[in-house]
Amino acid sequence: MITDGLEPKNWIIAVTLLTGWHADRLAGIGWGLLAALFCGVVPILFIKWGERRGHWGDRHVRRRQDRLLVIPGIMASVAACVTLMATLDAPREMIALIAAMLVTLVAILAITTVWKVSVHTAVSSGALAMLALAYGPWALAAYPLVALVGWSRVELRDHTLAQVLVGTALGAATAAPVFALIR
């Protein structure tokens, strides 16, 4: 239940809407919805499509080799989003958010070629790090949720402790500087 409730899609939808609001209030929510579509909804539809076709086991894409197929597909949707946002003159903060997501995906893919890092903790940690940059350090008070996500991934035996810790560090260490640099 924790893994499903705090899965990457839900973090992505939350961070896109919250960053959209921060960037441009009501108009920003529109940008956030566009980002949520390309970065959260389209990727999960792609994953479910592959699951139905038997390309990978389930929506959590547990096998590392399967992730090597899924992540580039997600990257294509996120890259399309950042390109569309730049073309349509989206708020800089939204472009920074999506660019940070894309760079984080590149890092996740690079590690995934040799090891199964936790995408759940990378996404949740990166989302909170960017929200802290946008809204202030009080957002870091939500970091126990990242620990909860990590605990659930280990408890379900989907990841080792090392994989969730590396995911947590990777998400924040990749997303935050990219977001800060571009915004």
PDB file of C-alpha atoms in Angstrom:
ATOM      1  CA  MET A   1       0.000   0.000   0.000  1.00  0.00           C
ATOM      2  CA  ILE A   2       2.850   2.427   0.820  1.00  0.00           C
ATOM      3  CA  THR A   3       4.708   1.513  -2.366  1.00  0.00           C
ATOM      4  CA  ASP A   4       1.564   2.102  -4.420  1.00  0.00           C
ATOM      5  CA  GLY A   5       0.424   5.264  -2.647  1.00  0.00           C
ATOM      6  CA  LEU A   6       3.866   6.854  -2.797  1.00  0.00           C
ATOM      7  CA  GLU A   7       4.866   5.518  -6.210  1.00  0.00           C
ATOM      8  CA  PRO A   8       6.829   7.753  -8.607  1.00  0.00           C
ATOM      9  CA  LYS A   9       3.761   8.751 -10.647  1.00  0.00           C
ATOM     10  CA  ASN A  10       2.088  10.248  -7.577  1.00  0.00           C
ATOM     11  CA  TRP A  11       5.210  12.167  -6.541  1.00  0.00           C
ATOM     12  CA  ILE A  12       5.565  13.461 -10.101  1.00  0.00           C
ATOM     13  CA  ILE A  13       1.969  14.641 -10.292  1.00  0.00           C
ATOM     14  CA  ALA A  14       2.318  16.371  -6.913  1.00  0.00           C
ATOM     15  CA  VAL A  15       5.643  18.074  -7.681  1.00  0.00           C
ATOM     16  CA  THR A  16       4.491  19.277 -11.115  1.00  0.00           C
ATOM     17  CA  LEU A  17       1.312  20.823  -9.720  1.00  0.00           C
ATOM     18  CA  LEU A  18       3.029  22.346  -6.679  1.00  0.00           C
ATOM     19  CA  THR A  19       5.858  23.761  -8.785  1.00  0.00           C
ATOM     20  CA  GLY A  20       3.349  25.047 -11.322  1.00  0.00           C
ATOM     21  CA  TRP A  21       1.472  26.839  -8.547  1.00  0.00           C
ATOM     22  CA  HIS A  22       4.709  28.300  -7.212  1.00  0.00           C
ATOM     23  CA  ALA A  23       5.818  29.436 -10.674  1.00  0.00           C
ATOM     24  CA  ASP A  24       2.644  31.161 -11.842  1.00  0.00           C
ATOM     25  CA  ARG A  25      -0.300  30.437  -9.530  1.00  0.00           C
ATOM     26  CA  LEU A  26      -3.423  29.423 -11.519  1.00  0.00           C
ATOM     27  CA  ALA A  27      -1.730  29.625 -14.923  1.00  0.00           C
ATOM     28  CA  GLY A  28       1.065  27.556 -13.419  1.00  0.00           C
ATOM     29  CA  ILE A  29      -1.402  24.815 -12.531  1.00  0.00           C
ATOM     30  CA  GLY A  30      -2.050  24.497 -16.277  1.00  0.00           C
ATOM     31  CA  TRP A  31       1.672  24.053 -16.869  1.00  0.00           C
ATOM     32  CA  GLY A  32       1.740  21.590 -13.994  1.00  0.00           C
ATOM     33  CA  LEU A  33      -1.068  19.573 -15.555  1.00  0.00           C
ATOM     34  CA  LEU A  34       0.778  19.482 -18.876  1.00  0.00           C
ATOM     35  CA  ALA A  35       3.919  18.285 -17.093  1.00  0.00           C
ATOM     36  CA  ALA A  36       1.929  15.722 -15.091  1.00  0.00           C
ATOM     37  CA  LEU A  37       0.532  14.358 -18.348  1.00  0.00           C
ATOM     38  CA  PHE A  38       3.921  13.918 -20.042  1.00  0.00           C
ATOM     39  CA  CYS A  39       5.962  12.968 -16.961  1.00  0.00           C
ATOM     40  CA  GLY A  40       3.458  10.977 -14.907  1.00  0.00           C
ATOM     41  CA  VAL A  41       0.459   9.807 -16.923  1.00  0.00           C
ATOM     42  CA  VAL A  42       2.068   8.949 -20.279  1.00  0.00           C
ATOM     43  CA  PRO A  43       4.898   6.986 -18.603  1.00  0.00           C
ATOM     44  CA  ILE A  44       2.474   4.887 -16.532  1.00  0.00           C
ATOM     45  CA  LEU A  45       0.357   4.237 -19.636  1.00  0.00           C
ATOM     46  CA  PHE A  46       3.535   3.128 -21.440  1.00  0.00           C
ATOM     47  CA  ILE A  47       4.408   0.827 -18.541  1.00  0.00           C
ATOM     48  CA  LYS A  48       0.888  -0.647 -18.451  1.00  0.00           C
ATOM     49  CA  TRP A  49       0.974  -1.129 -22.234  1.00  0.00           C
ATOM     50  CA  GLY A  50       4.230  -3.077 -21.951  1.00  0.00           C
ATOM     51  CA  GLU A  51       2.865  -5.066 -19.036  1.00  0.00           C
ATOM     52  CA  ARG A  52      -0.249  -6.087 -21.007  1.00  0.00           C
ATOM     53  CA  ARG A  53       1.923  -7.122 -23.949  1.00  0.00           C
ATOM     54  CA  GLY A  54       4.162  -9.191 -21.688  1.00  0.00           C
ATOM     55  CA  HIS A  55       7.277  -7.067 -22.213  1.00  0.00           C
ATOM     56  CA  TRP A  56       7.766  -6.760 -18.432  1.00  0.00           C
ATOM     57  CA  GLY A  57       6.119  -8.243 -15.381  1.00  0.00           C
ATOM     58  CA  ASP A  58       4.226  -5.408 -13.711  1.00  0.00           C
ATOM     59  CA  ARG A  59       4.007  -1.652 -13.301  1.00  0.00           C
ATOM     60  CA  HIS A  60       6.888  -1.632 -10.813  1.00  0.00           C
ATOM     61  CA  VAL A  61       9.173  -3.130 -13.487  1.00  0.00           C
ATOM     62  CA  ARG A  62      11.092  -5.224 -10.989  1.00  0.00           C
ATOM     63  CA  ARG A  63      13.650  -6.798 -13.342  1.00  0.00           C
ATOM     64  CA  ARG A  64      16.663  -4.576 -14.000  1.00  0.00           C
ATOM     65  CA  GLN A  65      16.868  -5.707 -17.642  1.00  0.00           C
ATOM     66  CA  ASP A  66      13.253  -4.647 -18.221  1.00  0.00           C
ATOM     67  CA  ARG A  67      14.015  -1.208 -16.818  1.00  0.00           C
ATOM     68  CA  LEU A  68      16.561  -0.758 -19.595  1.00  0.00           C
ATOM     69  CA  LEU A  69      13.598  -0.852 -21.994  1.00  0.00           C
ATOM     70  CA  VAL A  70      11.189   1.205 -19.903  1.00  0.00           C
ATOM     71  CA  ILE A  71      13.416   4.109 -18.860  1.00  0.00           C
ATOM     72  CA  PRO A  72      14.253   5.280 -22.421  1.00  0.00           C
ATOM     73  CA  GLY A  73      10.530   5.297 -23.234  1.00  0.00           C
ATOM     74  CA  ILE A  74       9.840   7.456 -20.201  1.00  0.00           C
ATOM     75  CA  MET A  75      12.788   9.686 -21.100  1.00  0.00           C
ATOM     76  CA  ALA A  76      11.260  10.272 -24.550  1.00  0.00           C
ATOM     77  CA  SER A  77       8.029  11.538 -22.993  1.00  0.00           C
ATOM     78  CA  VAL A  78       9.867  13.759 -20.492  1.00  0.00           C
ATOM     79  CA  ALA A  79      12.127  15.119 -23.260  1.00  0.00           C
ATOM     80  CA  ALA A  80       9.044  15.902 -25.349  1.00  0.00           C
ATOM     81  CA  CYS A  81       7.601  17.754 -22.357  1.00  0.00           C
ATOM     82  CA  VAL A  82      10.654  19.931 -21.746  1.00  0.00           C
ATOM     83  CA  THR A  83      10.870  20.690 -25.478  1.00  0.00           C
ATOM     84  CA  LEU A  84       7.187  21.619 -25.622  1.00  0.00           C
ATOM     85  CA  MET A  85       7.474  23.789 -22.524  1.00  0.00           C
ATOM     86  CA  ALA A  86      10.486  25.628 -23.892  1.00  0.00           C
ATOM     87  CA  THR A  87       8.725  26.132 -27.227  1.00  0.00           C
ATOM     88  CA  LEU A  88       5.542  27.419 -25.571  1.00  0.00           C
ATOM     89  CA  ASP A  89       7.491  29.728 -23.227  1.00  0.00           C
ATOM     90  CA  ALA A  90       6.530  27.997 -19.993  1.00  0.00           C
ATOM     91  CA  PRO A  91       7.707  29.533 -16.728  1.00  0.00           C
ATOM     92  CA  ARG A  92      11.417  28.953 -16.237  1.00  0.00           C
ATOM     93  CA  GLU A  93      10.778  27.098 -13.000  1.00  0.00           C
ATOM     94  CA  MET A  94       8.661  24.521 -14.861  1.00  0.00           C
ATOM     95  CA  ILE A  95      11.328  24.048 -17.524  1.00  0.00           C
ATOM     96  CA  ALA A  96      13.890  23.592 -14.740  1.00  0.00           C
ATOM     97  CA  LEU A  97      11.697  20.993 -13.035  1.00  0.00           C
ATOM     98  CA  ILE A  98      11.251  18.882 -16.163  1.00  0.00           C
ATOM     99  CA  ALA A  99      14.905  19.236 -17.165  1.00  0.00           C
ATOM    100  CA  ALA A 100      15.892  18.035 -13.681  1.00  0.00           C
ATOM    101  CA  MET A 101      13.593  15.037 -14.097  1.00  0.00           C
ATOM    102  CA  LEU A 102      15.216  14.216 -17.425  1.00  0.00           C
ATOM    103  CA  VAL A 103      18.765  14.476 -16.059  1.00  0.00           C
ATOM    104  CA  THR A 104      17.757  12.286 -13.109  1.00  0.00           C
ATOM    105  CA  LEU A 105      16.394   9.693 -15.533  1.00  0.00           C
ATOM    106  CA  VAL A 106      19.700   9.734 -17.418  1.00  0.00           C
ATOM    107  CA  ALA A 107      21.538   9.053 -14.144  1.00  0.00           C
ATOM    108  CA  ILE A 108      19.088   6.303 -13.188  1.00  0.00           C
ATOM    109  CA  LEU A 109      19.504   4.676 -16.605  1.00  0.00           C
ATOM    110  CA  ALA A 110      23.296   4.826 -16.364  1.00  0.00           C
ATOM    111  CA  ILE A 111      23.260   3.059 -12.995  1.00  0.00           C
ATOM    112  CA  THR A 112      20.594   0.597 -14.124  1.00  0.00           C
ATOM    113  CA  THR A 113      22.917  -0.753 -16.800  1.00  0.00           C
ATOM    114  CA  VAL A 114      24.907  -2.394 -13.993  1.00  0.00           C
ATOM    115  CA  TRP A 115      22.725  -2.283 -10.855  1.00  0.00           C
ATOM    116  CA  LYS A 116      19.076  -1.947  -9.820  1.00  0.00           C
ATOM    117  CA  VAL A 117      18.733   1.418  -8.090  1.00  0.00           C
ATOM    118  CA  SER A 118      15.419   2.396  -6.459  1.00  0.00           C
ATOM    119  CA  VAL A 119      13.426   4.658  -8.763  1.00  0.00           C
ATOM    120  CA  HIS A 120      10.830   5.083  -6.005  1.00  0.00           C
ATOM    121  CA  THR A 121      13.324   6.704  -3.625  1.00  0.00           C
ATOM    122  CA  ALA A 122      15.136   8.634  -6.366  1.00  0.00           C
ATOM    123  CA  VAL A 123      11.895  10.262  -7.517  1.00  0.00           C
ATOM    124  CA  SER A 124      10.568  10.990  -4.028  1.00  0.00           C
ATOM    125  CA  SER A 125      13.887  12.410  -2.816  1.00  0.00           C
ATOM    126  CA  GLY A 126      14.399  14.500  -5.950  1.00  0.00           C
ATOM    127  CA  ALA A 127      10.845  15.842  -5.754  1.00  0.00           C
ATOM    128  CA  LEU A 128      11.275  16.953  -2.145  1.00  0.00           C
ATOM    129  CA  ALA A 129      14.669  18.509  -2.836  1.00  0.00           C
ATOM    130  CA  MET A 130      13.184  20.606  -5.650  1.00  0.00           C
ATOM    131  CA  LEU A 131      10.168  21.558  -3.547  1.00  0.00           C
ATOM    132  CA  ALA A 132      12.553  22.719  -0.812  1.00  0.00           C
ATOM    133  CA  LEU A 133      14.312  24.946  -3.337  1.00  0.00           C
ATOM    134  CA  ALA A 134      10.995  26.364  -4.525  1.00  0.00           C
ATOM    135  CA  TYR A 135       9.099  26.672  -1.242  1.00  0.00           C
ATOM    136  CA  GLY A 136      11.869  26.750   1.329  1.00  0.00           C
ATOM    137  CA  PRO A 137      13.496  24.311   3.720  1.00  0.00           C
ATOM    138  CA  TRP A 138      10.238  23.503   5.519  1.00  0.00           C
ATOM    139  CA  ALA A 139       9.498  21.116   2.628  1.00  0.00           C
ATOM    140  CA  LEU A 140      12.341  18.941   3.910  1.00  0.00           C
ATOM    141  CA  ALA A 141      10.088  18.040   6.847  1.00  0.00           C
ATOM    142  CA  ALA A 142       8.427  15.581   4.455  1.00  0.00           C
ATOM    143  CA  TYR A 143      11.654  13.552   4.057  1.00  0.00           C
ATOM    144  CA  PRO A 144      10.380  10.865   6.459  1.00  0.00           C
ATOM    145  CA  LEU A 145       8.052   9.933   3.589  1.00  0.00           C
ATOM    146  CA  VAL A 146      11.136   9.075   1.521  1.00  0.00           C
ATOM    147  CA  ALA A 147      12.345   6.854   4.361  1.00  0.00           C
ATOM    148  CA  LEU A 148       8.910   5.219   4.453  1.00  0.00           C
ATOM    149  CA  VAL A 149       9.080   4.574   0.711  1.00  0.00           C
ATOM    150  CA  GLY A 150      12.550   3.079   1.113  1.00  0.00           C
ATOM    151  CA  TRP A 151      11.449   0.906   4.011  1.00  0.00           C
ATOM    152  CA  SER A 152       8.513  -0.422   1.971  1.00  0.00           C
ATOM    153  CA  ARG A 153      10.751  -1.251  -1.002  1.00  0.00           C
ATOM    154  CA  VAL A 154      13.120  -3.216   1.261  1.00  0.00           C
ATOM    155  CA  GLU A 155      10.257  -4.849   3.186  1.00  0.00           C
ATOM    156  CA  LEU A 156       8.703  -6.028  -0.103  1.00  0.00           C
ATOM    157  CA  ARG A 157      12.143  -7.349  -1.100  1.00  0.00           C
ATOM    158  CA  ASP A 158      12.064  -5.289  -4.289  1.00  0.00           C
ATOM    159  CA  HIS A 159      15.302  -3.547  -3.260  1.00  0.00           C
ATOM    160  CA  THR A 160      18.187  -3.823  -0.851  1.00  0.00           C
ATOM    161  CA  LEU A 161      18.917  -1.128   1.689  1.00  0.00           C
ATOM    162  CA  ALA A 162      21.857  -0.001  -0.460  1.00  0.00           C
ATOM    163  CA  GLN A 163      19.609   0.379  -3.510  1.00  0.00           C
ATOM    164  CA  VAL A 164      17.121   2.594  -1.679  1.00  0.00           C
ATOM    165  CA  LEU A 165      19.867   4.678  -0.071  1.00  0.00           C
ATOM    166  CA  VAL A 166      21.617   5.205  -3.405  1.00  0.00           C
ATOM    167  CA  GLY A 167      18.267   6.081  -5.000  1.00  0.00           C
ATOM    168  CA  THR A 168      17.590   8.619  -2.254  1.00  0.00           C
ATOM    169  CA  ALA A 169      21.000  10.239  -2.644  1.00  0.00           C
ATOM    170  CA  LEU A 170      20.877  10.139  -6.435  1.00  0.00           C
ATOM    171  CA  GLY A 171      17.463  11.795  -6.641  1.00  0.00           C
ATOM    172  CA  ALA A 172      18.379  14.762  -4.465  1.00  0.00           C
ATOM    173  CA  ALA A 173      21.966  15.109  -5.698  1.00  0.00           C
ATOM    174  CA  THR A 174      20.895  15.121  -9.343  1.00  0.00           C
ATOM    175  CA  ALA A 175      17.559  16.942  -9.356  1.00  0.00           C
ATOM    176  CA  ALA A 176      18.349  19.771  -6.930  1.00  0.00           C
ATOM    177  CA  PRO A 177      21.427  21.244  -8.658  1.00  0.00           C
ATOM    178  CA  VAL A 178      19.889  20.984 -12.131  1.00  0.00           C
ATOM    179  CA  PHE A 179      16.684  22.631 -10.904  1.00  0.00           C
ATOM    180  CA  ALA A 180      18.632  25.365  -9.092  1.00  0.00           C
ATOM    181  CA  LEU A 181      20.886  26.040 -12.075  1.00  0.00           C
ATOM    182  CA  ILE A 182      18.100  26.390 -14.644  1.00  0.00           C
ATOM    183  CA  ARG A 183      15.393  28.137 -12.650  1.00  0.00           C
TER     184      ARG A 183
END
